[in-house]
PDB file of C-alpha atoms in Angstrom:
ATOM      1  CA  MET E 685     -78.247  66.067 -27.936  1.00  0.00           C
ATOM      2  CA  LYS E 686     -80.190  63.303 -26.195  1.00  0.00           C
ATOM      3  CA  LYS E 687     -79.648  60.961 -29.158  1.00  0.00           C
ATOM      4  CA  SER E 688     -75.860  61.556 -29.271  1.00  0.00           C
ATOM      5  CA  HIS E 689     -75.302  61.118 -25.557  1.00  0.00           C
ATOM      6  CA  PRO E 690     -75.374  57.255 -25.555  1.00  0.00           C
ATOM      7  CA  VAL E 691     -72.935  57.222 -28.471  1.00  0.00           C
ATOM      8  CA  ARG E 692     -70.500  59.389 -26.626  1.00  0.00           C
ATOM      9  CA  ARG E 693     -70.700  57.129 -23.621  1.00  0.00           C
ATOM     10  CA  ALA E 694     -70.047  54.065 -25.769  1.00  0.00           C
ATOM     11  CA  VAL E 695     -67.030  55.710 -27.366  1.00  0.00           C
ATOM     12  CA  LEU E 696     -65.627  56.704 -24.006  1.00  0.00           C
ATOM     13  CA  ALA E 697     -66.203  53.227 -22.582  1.00  0.00           C
ATOM     14  CA  GLY E 698     -64.470  51.615 -25.560  1.00  0.00           C
ATOM     15  CA  ALA E 699     -61.505  53.929 -25.222  1.00  0.00           C
ATOM     16  CA  ALA E 700     -61.197  53.078 -21.550  1.00  0.00           C
ATOM     17  CA  THR E 701     -61.280  49.351 -22.318  1.00  0.00           C
ATOM     18  CA  VAL E 702     -58.517  49.655 -24.922  1.00  0.00           C
ATOM     19  CA  SER E 703     -56.405  51.724 -22.536  1.00  0.00           C
ATOM     20  CA  GLY E 704     -56.827  49.095 -19.834  1.00  0.00           C
ATOM     21  CA  ILE E 705     -55.728  46.279 -22.158  1.00  0.00           C
ATOM     22  CA  VAL E 706     -52.681  48.230 -23.293  1.00  0.00           C
ATOM     23  CA  LEU E 707     -51.754  48.898 -19.651  1.00  0.00           C
ATOM     24  CA  LEU E 708     -52.046  45.213 -18.723  1.00  0.00           C
ATOM     25  CA  LEU E 709     -49.896  44.129 -21.659  1.00  0.00           C
ATOM     26  CA  SER E 710     -47.208  46.638 -20.750  1.00  0.00           C
ATOM     27  CA  LEU E 711     -47.103  45.364 -17.143  1.00  0.00           C
ATOM     28  CA  LYS E 712     -47.049  41.607 -17.853  1.00  0.00           C
ATOM     29  CA  PRO E 713     -43.342  41.143 -18.845  1.00  0.00           C
ATOM     30  CA  ALA E 714     -42.154  42.741 -15.620  1.00  0.00           C
ATOM     31  CA  SER E 715     -44.032  40.115 -13.590  1.00  0.00           C
ATOM     32  CA  ASP E 716     -43.021  37.144 -15.785  1.00  0.00           C
ATOM     33  CA  PRO E 717     -40.563  34.971 -13.787  1.00  0.00           C
ATOM     34  CA  ASP E 718     -38.849  33.789 -16.991  1.00  0.00           C
ATOM     35  CA  ALA E 719     -38.189  37.315 -18.235  1.00  0.00           C
ATOM     36  CA  ALA E 720     -35.124  37.862 -16.020  1.00  0.00           C
ATOM     37  CA  SER E 721     -33.393  34.722 -17.312  1.00  0.00           C
ATOM     38  CA  ALA E 722     -34.175  35.524 -20.913  1.00  0.00           C
ATOM     39  CA  ALA E 723     -32.796  39.031 -20.474  1.00  0.00           C
ATOM     40  CA  GLY E 724     -29.522  37.801 -18.952  1.00  0.00           C
ATOM     41  CA  GLY E 725     -30.382  37.958 -15.254  1.00  0.00           C
ATOM     42  CA  ALA E 726     -28.380  36.234 -12.479  1.00  0.00           C
ATOM     43  CA  THR E 727     -27.589  32.571 -13.109  1.00  0.00           C
ATOM     44  CA  PRO E 728     -28.375  30.205 -10.224  1.00  0.00           C
ATOM     45  CA  PRO E 729     -25.219  29.736  -8.074  1.00  0.00           C
ATOM     46  CA  ALA E 730     -25.032  25.973  -8.651  1.00  0.00           C
ATOM     47  CA  ALA E 731     -24.908  26.395 -12.401  1.00  0.00           C
ATOM     48  CA  ALA E 732     -22.240  29.081 -12.163  1.00  0.00           C
ATOM     49  CA  GLU E 733     -19.943  27.102  -9.822  1.00  0.00           C
ATOM     50  CA  ALA E 734     -20.192  23.672 -11.399  1.00  0.00           C
ATOM     51  CA  PRO E 735     -17.675  24.245 -14.205  1.00  0.00           C
ATOM     52  CA  GLN E 736     -15.129  25.623 -11.755  1.00  0.00           C
ATOM     53  CA  GLY E 737     -15.108  22.490  -9.645  1.00  0.00           C
ATOM     54  CA  GLY E 738     -13.234  20.418 -12.211  1.00  0.00           C
ATOM     55  CA  ARG E 739     -12.092  17.096 -10.796  1.00  0.00           C
ATOM     56  CA  GLY E 740     -12.386  18.535  -7.309  1.00  0.00           C
ATOM     57  CA  ALA E 741      -9.699  16.206  -5.908  1.00  0.00           C
ATOM     58  CA  GLY E 742      -6.656  18.311  -6.742  1.00  0.00           C
ATOM     59  CA  THR E 743      -6.179  19.769  -3.258  1.00  0.00           C
ATOM     60  CA  GLY E 744      -5.833  17.906   0.018  1.00  0.00           C
ATOM     61  CA  THR E 745      -3.667  17.245   3.054  1.00  0.00           C
ATOM     62  CA  VAL E 746      -1.683  14.108   3.796  1.00  0.00           C
ATOM     63  CA  THR E 747       0.143  13.236   6.998  1.00  0.00           C
ATOM     64  CA  GLY E 748       3.259  11.107   6.924  1.00  0.00           C
ATOM     65  CA  ALA E 749       4.082   8.371   9.405  1.00  0.00           C
ATOM     66  CA  ALA E 750       5.856   9.528  12.567  1.00  0.00           C
ATOM     67  CA  ALA E 751       9.604   8.903  12.379  1.00  0.00           C
ATOM     68  CA  ASP E 752      11.345   8.194  15.672  1.00  0.00           C
ATOM     69  CA  THR E 753      14.672   9.917  16.270  1.00  0.00           C
ATOM     70  CA  GLN E 754      17.115   9.943  19.145  1.00  0.00           C
ATOM     71  CA  TYR E 755      15.524  13.143  20.443  1.00  0.00           C
ATOM     72  CA  GLY E 756      11.874  12.415  19.750  1.00  0.00           C
ATOM     73  CA  PRO E 757       9.390  11.754  16.944  1.00  0.00           C
ATOM     74  CA  VAL E 758       9.091  13.848  13.800  1.00  0.00           C
ATOM     75  CA  GLN E 759       5.921  13.879  11.726  1.00  0.00           C
ATOM     76  CA  VAL E 760       5.172  15.928   8.617  1.00  0.00           C
ATOM     77  CA  ARG E 761       1.873  17.026   7.109  1.00  0.00           C
ATOM     78  CA  LEU E 762       1.648  18.298   3.529  1.00  0.00           C
ATOM     79  CA  THR E 763      -0.872  20.255   1.537  1.00  0.00           C
ATOM     80  CA  VAL E 764      -0.862  19.095  -2.084  1.00  0.00           C
ATOM     81  CA  SER E 765      -2.593  20.916  -4.933  1.00  0.00           C
ATOM     82  CA  GLY E 766      -2.472  19.927  -8.582  1.00  0.00           C
ATOM     83  CA  GLY E 767       0.169  17.312  -7.798  1.00  0.00           C
ATOM     84  CA  LYS E 768       2.480  19.875  -6.178  1.00  0.00           C
ATOM     85  CA  VAL E 769       3.410  20.458  -2.538  1.00  0.00           C
ATOM     86  CA  THR E 770       2.064  23.876  -1.608  1.00  0.00           C
ATOM     87  CA  ALA E 771       2.632  23.768   2.161  1.00  0.00           C
ATOM     88  CA  ALA E 772       4.508  21.651   4.698  1.00  0.00           C
ATOM     89  CA  GLU E 773       4.404  21.616   8.457  1.00  0.00           C
ATOM     90  CA  ALA E 774       5.863  19.477  11.230  1.00  0.00           C
ATOM     91  CA  VAL E 775       3.043  18.306  13.462  1.00  0.00           C
ATOM     92  CA  GLN E 776       5.593  16.589  15.722  1.00  0.00           C
ATOM     93  CA  ALA E 777       9.213  17.513  16.388  1.00  0.00           C
ATOM     94  CA  PRO E 778      11.751  16.999  19.200  1.00  0.00           C
ATOM     95  CA  LYS E 779      11.138  19.208  22.203  1.00  0.00           C
ATOM     96  CA  GLY E 780      12.512  19.887  25.635  1.00  0.00           C
ATOM     97  CA  GLY E 781      15.839  21.399  26.619  1.00  0.00           C
ATOM     98  CA  GLN E 782      18.137  22.252  23.714  1.00  0.00           C
ATOM     99  CA  SER E 783      15.757  20.474  21.304  1.00  0.00           C
ATOM    100  CA  ASP E 784      13.375  23.421  21.525  1.00  0.00           C
ATOM    101  CA  GLN E 785      15.936  25.760  19.982  1.00  0.00           C
ATOM    102  CA  VAL E 786      17.088  23.220  17.409  1.00  0.00           C
ATOM    103  CA  THR E 787      13.487  22.554  16.338  1.00  0.00           C
ATOM    104  CA  ALA E 788      12.673  26.259  16.178  1.00  0.00           C
ATOM    105  CA  ASP E 789      15.659  26.852  13.892  1.00  0.00           C
ATOM    106  CA  ALA E 790      15.434  23.738  11.718  1.00  0.00           C
ATOM    107  CA  VAL E 791      11.746  23.062  11.125  1.00  0.00           C
ATOM    108  CA  PRO E 792      10.930  26.277   9.193  1.00  0.00           C
ATOM    109  CA  LYS E 793      13.924  25.631   6.917  1.00  0.00           C
ATOM    110  CA  LEU E 794      12.862  22.017   6.357  1.00  0.00           C
ATOM    111  CA  ASN E 795       9.284  23.076   5.632  1.00  0.00           C
ATOM    112  CA  GLN E 796      10.464  25.575   3.040  1.00  0.00           C
ATOM    113  CA  ALA E 797      12.836  23.061   1.485  1.00  0.00           C
ATOM    114  CA  ALA E 798      10.027  20.500   1.153  1.00  0.00           C
ATOM    115  CA  VAL E 799       7.825  22.987  -0.698  1.00  0.00           C
ATOM    116  CA  THR E 800      10.667  24.162  -2.943  1.00  0.00           C
ATOM    117  CA  ALA E 801      11.912  20.671  -3.847  1.00  0.00           C
ATOM    118  CA  GLY E 802       8.552  18.936  -3.957  1.00  0.00           C
ATOM    119  CA  THR E 803      10.368  15.739  -2.928  1.00  0.00           C
ATOM    120  CA  ALA E 804      12.077  14.305   0.147  1.00  0.00           C
ATOM    121  CA  ASP E 805      15.479  14.866  -1.466  1.00  0.00           C
ATOM    122  CA  ILE E 806      16.324  17.874   0.659  1.00  0.00           C
ATOM    123  CA  ASP E 807      19.474  18.864   2.535  1.00  0.00           C
ATOM    124  CA  ALA E 808      19.780  18.341   6.256  1.00  0.00           C
ATOM    125  CA  VAL E 809      19.885  21.471   8.374  1.00  0.00           C
ATOM    126  CA  SER E 810      23.252  22.034  10.017  1.00  0.00           C
ATOM    127  CA  GLY E 811      23.107  21.205  13.710  1.00  0.00           C
ATOM    128  CA  ALA E 812      19.853  19.255  13.329  1.00  0.00           C
ATOM    129  CA  THR E 813      20.993  16.006  11.751  1.00  0.00           C
ATOM    130  CA  TYR E 814      18.574  13.702  13.538  1.00  0.00           C
ATOM    131  CA  THR E 815      15.589  16.016  13.186  1.00  0.00           C
ATOM    132  CA  SER E 816      16.376  16.429   9.491  1.00  0.00           C
ATOM    133  CA  ALA E 817      16.627  12.665   8.958  1.00  0.00           C
ATOM    134  CA  GLY E 818      13.327  12.074  10.734  1.00  0.00           C
ATOM    135  CA  TYR E 819      11.699  14.912   8.810  1.00  0.00           C
ATOM    136  CA  LYS E 820      12.795  13.497   5.461  1.00  0.00           C
ATOM    137  CA  GLN E 821      11.553  10.035   6.406  1.00  0.00           C
ATOM    138  CA  SER E 822       8.098  11.295   7.407  1.00  0.00           C
ATOM    139  CA  LEU E 823       8.029  13.610   4.386  1.00  0.00           C
ATOM    140  CA  GLN E 824       8.644  10.674   2.048  1.00  0.00           C
ATOM    141  CA  SER E 825       5.852   8.764   3.764  1.00  0.00           C
ATOM    142  CA  ALA E 826       3.451  11.683   3.170  1.00  0.00           C
ATOM    143  CA  LEU E 827       4.512  11.974  -0.469  1.00  0.00           C
ATOM    144  CA  ASP E 828       3.902   8.263  -0.966  1.00  0.00           C
ATOM    145  CA  LYS E 829       0.401   8.620   0.429  1.00  0.00           C
ATOM    146  CA  ALA E 830      -0.273  11.584  -1.823  1.00  0.00           C
ATOM    147  CA  ALA E 831       0.984   9.673  -4.860  1.00  0.00           C
ATOM    148  CA  SER E 832      -1.119   6.662  -3.941  1.00  0.00           C
ATOM    149  CA  ALA E 833      -4.231   8.822  -3.553  1.00  0.00           C
ATOM    150  CA  GLY E 834      -3.526  10.511  -6.878  1.00  0.00           C
ATOM    151  CA  SER E 835      -3.189   7.153  -8.627  1.00  0.00           C
ATOM    152  CA  ALA E 836      -6.485   6.012  -7.159  1.00  0.00           C
ATOM    153  CA  ASP E 837      -8.201   9.182  -8.399  1.00  0.00           C
ATOM    154  CA  GLU E 838      -6.809   8.707 -11.909  1.00  0.00           C
ATOM    155  CA  THR E 839      -7.889   5.093 -11.994  1.00  0.00           C
ATOM    156  CA  GLY E 840     -11.424   6.002 -10.972  1.00  0.00           C
ATOM    157  CA  ALA E 841     -11.669   8.907 -13.405  1.00  0.00           C
ATOM    158  CA  GLY E 842      -9.847   7.448 -16.379  1.00  0.00           C
ATOM    159  CA  GLY E 843     -11.265   3.960 -16.769  1.00  0.00           C
ATOM    160  CA  ALA E 844      -8.893   1.496 -18.418  1.00  0.00           C
ATOM    161  CA  GLY E 845      -6.451   4.236 -19.363  1.00  0.00           C
ATOM    162  CA  GLY E 846      -6.182   5.388 -15.760  1.00  0.00           C
ATOM    163  CA  ALA E 847      -5.464   1.853 -14.609  1.00  0.00           C
ATOM    164  CA  ALA E 848      -2.597   1.587 -17.067  1.00  0.00           C
ATOM    165  CA  GLU E 849      -1.048   4.849 -15.846  1.00  0.00           C
ATOM    166  CA  ALA E 850      -1.373   3.721 -12.244  1.00  0.00           C
ATOM    167  CA  GLY E 851       1.045   0.872 -12.825  1.00  0.00           C
ATOM    168  CA  GLY E 852      -0.228  -1.591 -15.404  1.00  0.00           C
ATOM    169  CA  THR E 853      -0.671  -4.551 -13.099  1.00  0.00           C
ATOM    170  CA  GLY E 854      -2.850  -2.536 -10.769  1.00  0.00           C
ATOM    171  CA  GLN E 855      -0.598  -3.189  -7.739  1.00  0.00           C
ATOM    172  CA  GLY E 856       0.165   0.532  -7.366  1.00  0.00           C
ATOM    173  CA  THR E 857       1.842   1.343  -4.050  1.00  0.00           C
ATOM    174  CA  GLN E 858       2.465  -1.304  -1.409  1.00  0.00           C
ATOM    175  CA  VAL E 859       3.549  -0.910   2.192  1.00  0.00           C
ATOM    176  CA  LEU E 860       5.266  -4.095   3.321  1.00  0.00           C
ATOM    177  CA  THR E 861       6.587  -5.042   6.758  1.00  0.00           C
ATOM    178  CA  GLY E 862       9.448  -7.478   7.048  1.00  0.00           C
ATOM    179  CA  ASP E 863       9.800 -10.189   9.669  1.00  0.00           C
ATOM    180  CA  VAL E 864      11.374  -9.366  13.018  1.00  0.00           C
ATOM    181  CA  THR E 865      15.050 -10.330  13.091  1.00  0.00           C
ATOM    182  CA  GLN E 866      16.605 -11.102  16.439  1.00  0.00           C
ATOM    183  CA  THR E 867      20.140  -9.838  16.997  1.00  0.00           C
ATOM    184  CA  GLN E 868      22.575  -9.988  19.886  1.00  0.00           C
ATOM    185  CA  TYR E 869      21.426  -6.527  21.015  1.00  0.00           C
ATOM    186  CA  GLY E 870      17.733  -6.712  20.262  1.00  0.00           C
ATOM    187  CA  PRO E 871      15.135  -7.125  17.472  1.00  0.00           C
ATOM    188  CA  VAL E 872      15.228  -5.300  14.147  1.00  0.00           C
ATOM    189  CA  GLN E 873      12.198  -4.887  11.884  1.00  0.00           C
ATOM    190  CA  VAL E 874      11.910  -2.952   8.640  1.00  0.00           C
ATOM    191  CA  ARG E 875       8.921  -1.577   6.705  1.00  0.00           C
ATOM    192  CA  VAL E 876       9.230  -0.446   3.098  1.00  0.00           C
ATOM    193  CA  THR E 877       6.993   1.391   0.672  1.00  0.00           C
ATOM    194  CA  VAL E 878       7.226   0.041  -2.872  1.00  0.00           C
ATOM    195  CA  SER E 879       5.789   1.985  -5.802  1.00  0.00           C
ATOM    196  CA  GLY E 880       6.206   1.116  -9.458  1.00  0.00           C
ATOM    197  CA  GLY E 881       8.542  -1.736  -8.503  1.00  0.00           C
ATOM    198  CA  LYS E 882      10.904   0.587  -6.620  1.00  0.00           C
ATOM    199  CA  ILE E 883      11.517   1.226  -2.934  1.00  0.00           C
ATOM    200  CA  THR E 884      10.378   4.773  -2.279  1.00  0.00           C
ATOM    201  CA  ASN E 885      10.637   4.730   1.503  1.00  0.00           C
ATOM    202  CA  ALA E 886      12.162   2.576   4.236  1.00  0.00           C
ATOM    203  CA  GLU E 887      11.686   2.868   7.959  1.00  0.00           C
ATOM    204  CA  THR E 888      12.783   0.886  10.976  1.00  0.00           C
ATOM    205  CA  LEU E 889       9.960  -0.206  13.256  1.00  0.00           C
ATOM    206  CA  GLN E 890      12.201  -1.955  15.762  1.00  0.00           C
ATOM    207  CA  ALA E 891      15.897  -1.540  16.522  1.00  0.00           C
ATOM    208  CA  PRO E 892      18.208  -2.250  19.472  1.00  0.00           C
ATOM    209  CA  LYS E 893      17.806   0.218  22.314  1.00  0.00           C
ATOM    210  CA  GLY E 894      19.095   0.877  25.790  1.00  0.00           C
ATOM    211  CA  GLY E 895      22.543   1.976  26.866  1.00  0.00           C
ATOM    212  CA  ARG E 896      25.035   2.393  24.036  1.00  0.00           C
ATOM    213  CA  SER E 897      22.576   0.811  21.589  1.00  0.00           C
ATOM    214  CA  ASP E 898      20.595   4.063  21.535  1.00  0.00           C
ATOM    215  CA  GLN E 899      23.508   5.941  19.997  1.00  0.00           C
ATOM    216  CA  VAL E 900      24.394   3.120  17.603  1.00  0.00           C
ATOM    217  CA  THR E 901      20.783   2.871  16.419  1.00  0.00           C
ATOM    218  CA  ALA E 902      20.456   6.636  16.009  1.00  0.00           C
ATOM    219  CA  ASP E 903      23.605   6.696  13.865  1.00  0.00           C
ATOM    220  CA  ALA E 904      22.986   3.556  11.832  1.00  0.00           C
ATOM    221  CA  VAL E 905      19.258   3.446  11.115  1.00  0.00           C
ATOM    222  CA  PRO E 906      18.980   6.632   8.987  1.00  0.00           C
ATOM    223  CA  GLN E 907      21.942   5.439   6.918  1.00  0.00           C
ATOM    224  CA  LEU E 908      20.420   1.981   6.449  1.00  0.00           C
ATOM    225  CA  ASN E 909      17.042   3.434   5.488  1.00  0.00           C
ATOM    226  CA  GLN E 910      18.657   5.680   2.900  1.00  0.00           C
ATOM    227  CA  ALA E 911      20.791   2.836   1.561  1.00  0.00           C
ATOM    228  CA  ALA E 912      17.711   0.631   1.112  1.00  0.00           C
ATOM    229  CA  VAL E 913      15.945   3.313  -0.938  1.00  0.00           C
ATOM    230  CA  THR E 914      19.055   4.031  -3.016  1.00  0.00           C
ATOM    231  CA  ALA E 915      19.907   0.386  -3.715  1.00  0.00           C
ATOM    232  CA  GLY E 916      16.350  -0.863  -4.106  1.00  0.00           C
ATOM    233  CA  THR E 917      17.494  -4.215  -2.731  1.00  0.00           C
ATOM    234  CA  ALA E 918      18.763  -5.740   0.515  1.00  0.00           C
ATOM    235  CA  ASP E 919      22.291  -5.810  -0.910  1.00  0.00           C
ATOM    236  CA  ILE E 920      23.500  -2.839   1.098  1.00  0.00           C
ATOM    237  CA  ASP E 921      26.673  -2.217   3.080  1.00  0.00           C
ATOM    238  CA  ALA E 922      26.767  -2.594   6.840  1.00  0.00           C
ATOM    239  CA  VAL E 923      27.205   0.601   8.818  1.00  0.00           C
ATOM    240  CA  SER E 924      30.542   0.786  10.582  1.00  0.00           C
ATOM    241  CA  GLY E 925      30.160   0.131  14.300  1.00  0.00           C
ATOM    242  CA  ALA E 926      26.671  -1.359  13.860  1.00  0.00           C
ATOM    243  CA  THR E 927      27.430  -4.806  12.460  1.00  0.00           C
ATOM    244  CA  TYR E 928      24.649  -6.688  14.238  1.00  0.00           C
ATOM    245  CA  THR E 929      22.028  -4.029  13.641  1.00  0.00           C
ATOM    246  CA  SER E 930      22.990  -3.870   9.970  1.00  0.00           C
ATOM    247  CA  ALA E 931      22.768  -7.641   9.572  1.00  0.00           C
ATOM    248  CA  GLY E 932      19.353  -7.731  11.226  1.00  0.00           C
ATOM    249  CA  TYR E 933      18.178  -4.820   9.103  1.00  0.00           C
ATOM    250  CA  LYS E 934      19.219  -6.488   5.862  1.00  0.00           C
ATOM    251  CA  GLN E 935      17.509  -9.728   6.848  1.00  0.00           C
ATOM    252  CA  SER E 936      14.216  -8.011   7.705  1.00  0.00           C
ATOM    253  CA  LEU E 937      14.480  -5.849   4.585  1.00  0.00           C
ATOM    254  CA  GLN E 938      14.873  -8.925   2.400  1.00  0.00           C
ATOM    255  CA  SER E 939      11.826 -10.452   4.069  1.00  0.00           C
ATOM    256  CA  ALA E 940       9.776  -7.364   3.207  1.00  0.00           C
ATOM    257  CA  LEU E 941      11.008  -7.388  -0.390  1.00  0.00           C
ATOM    258  CA  ASP E 942      10.138 -11.069  -0.717  1.00  0.00           C
ATOM    259  CA  LYS E 943       6.566 -10.172   0.205  1.00  0.00           C
ATOM    260  CA  ALA E 944       6.546  -7.502  -2.486  1.00  0.00           C
ATOM    261  CA  GLY E 945       7.710 -10.037  -5.028  1.00  0.00           C
ATOM    262  CA  GLY E 946       4.947 -12.412  -3.979  1.00  0.00           C
TER     263      GLY E 946
END
């Protein structure tokens, strides 16, 4: 018995050692920091979100230039996503007196029309002629800015191909202000936006004002602006009852177009 006792102890010790090794090996994978990834654990957030970002420039807001009307300024802000208008709001609109009611009725309709059409070619709201005209003018200005920003993004992302799509010569969109033309009733000055060789927007920076001139200007200027965009030249008809304003407008418009040609 005395001779077998050391052997038994050695056997027991060896068994304990083997058991300990087996236990350690079974515990190691659970503490291995790479095991979770290899087994399909959570991917780091940055890696998961990167593919979803895409170009990242598809959504943004643009604010058009304020358009002055007989009853106050109108200014439109758009949200554009994927090249489409997804929301429109008037950040400025006529207010005070009856204008409050007119604005409350017209602006929601104009906002909806802008989103539906995706262009400034929308119908005026009945009873809100001046607000509608100012809205469309500011809306066109916002659309021009959005188009210009989109062209810049394509040029930066597309190399030579993007530059060709943005207009070949690389001129893209230009905003040009004509010279001030003096008339019998006051100065007239026109600013146009030219994109792809076409007038996409026209606005009057200065026009006769005071007394009866206020009404004449309010009637004539929206018509002249629309005529300039439609014709694409300064060869437009004078507005009846606004001969001097029309002549001054055409002269300043031609000056702006001459700058575009240069």
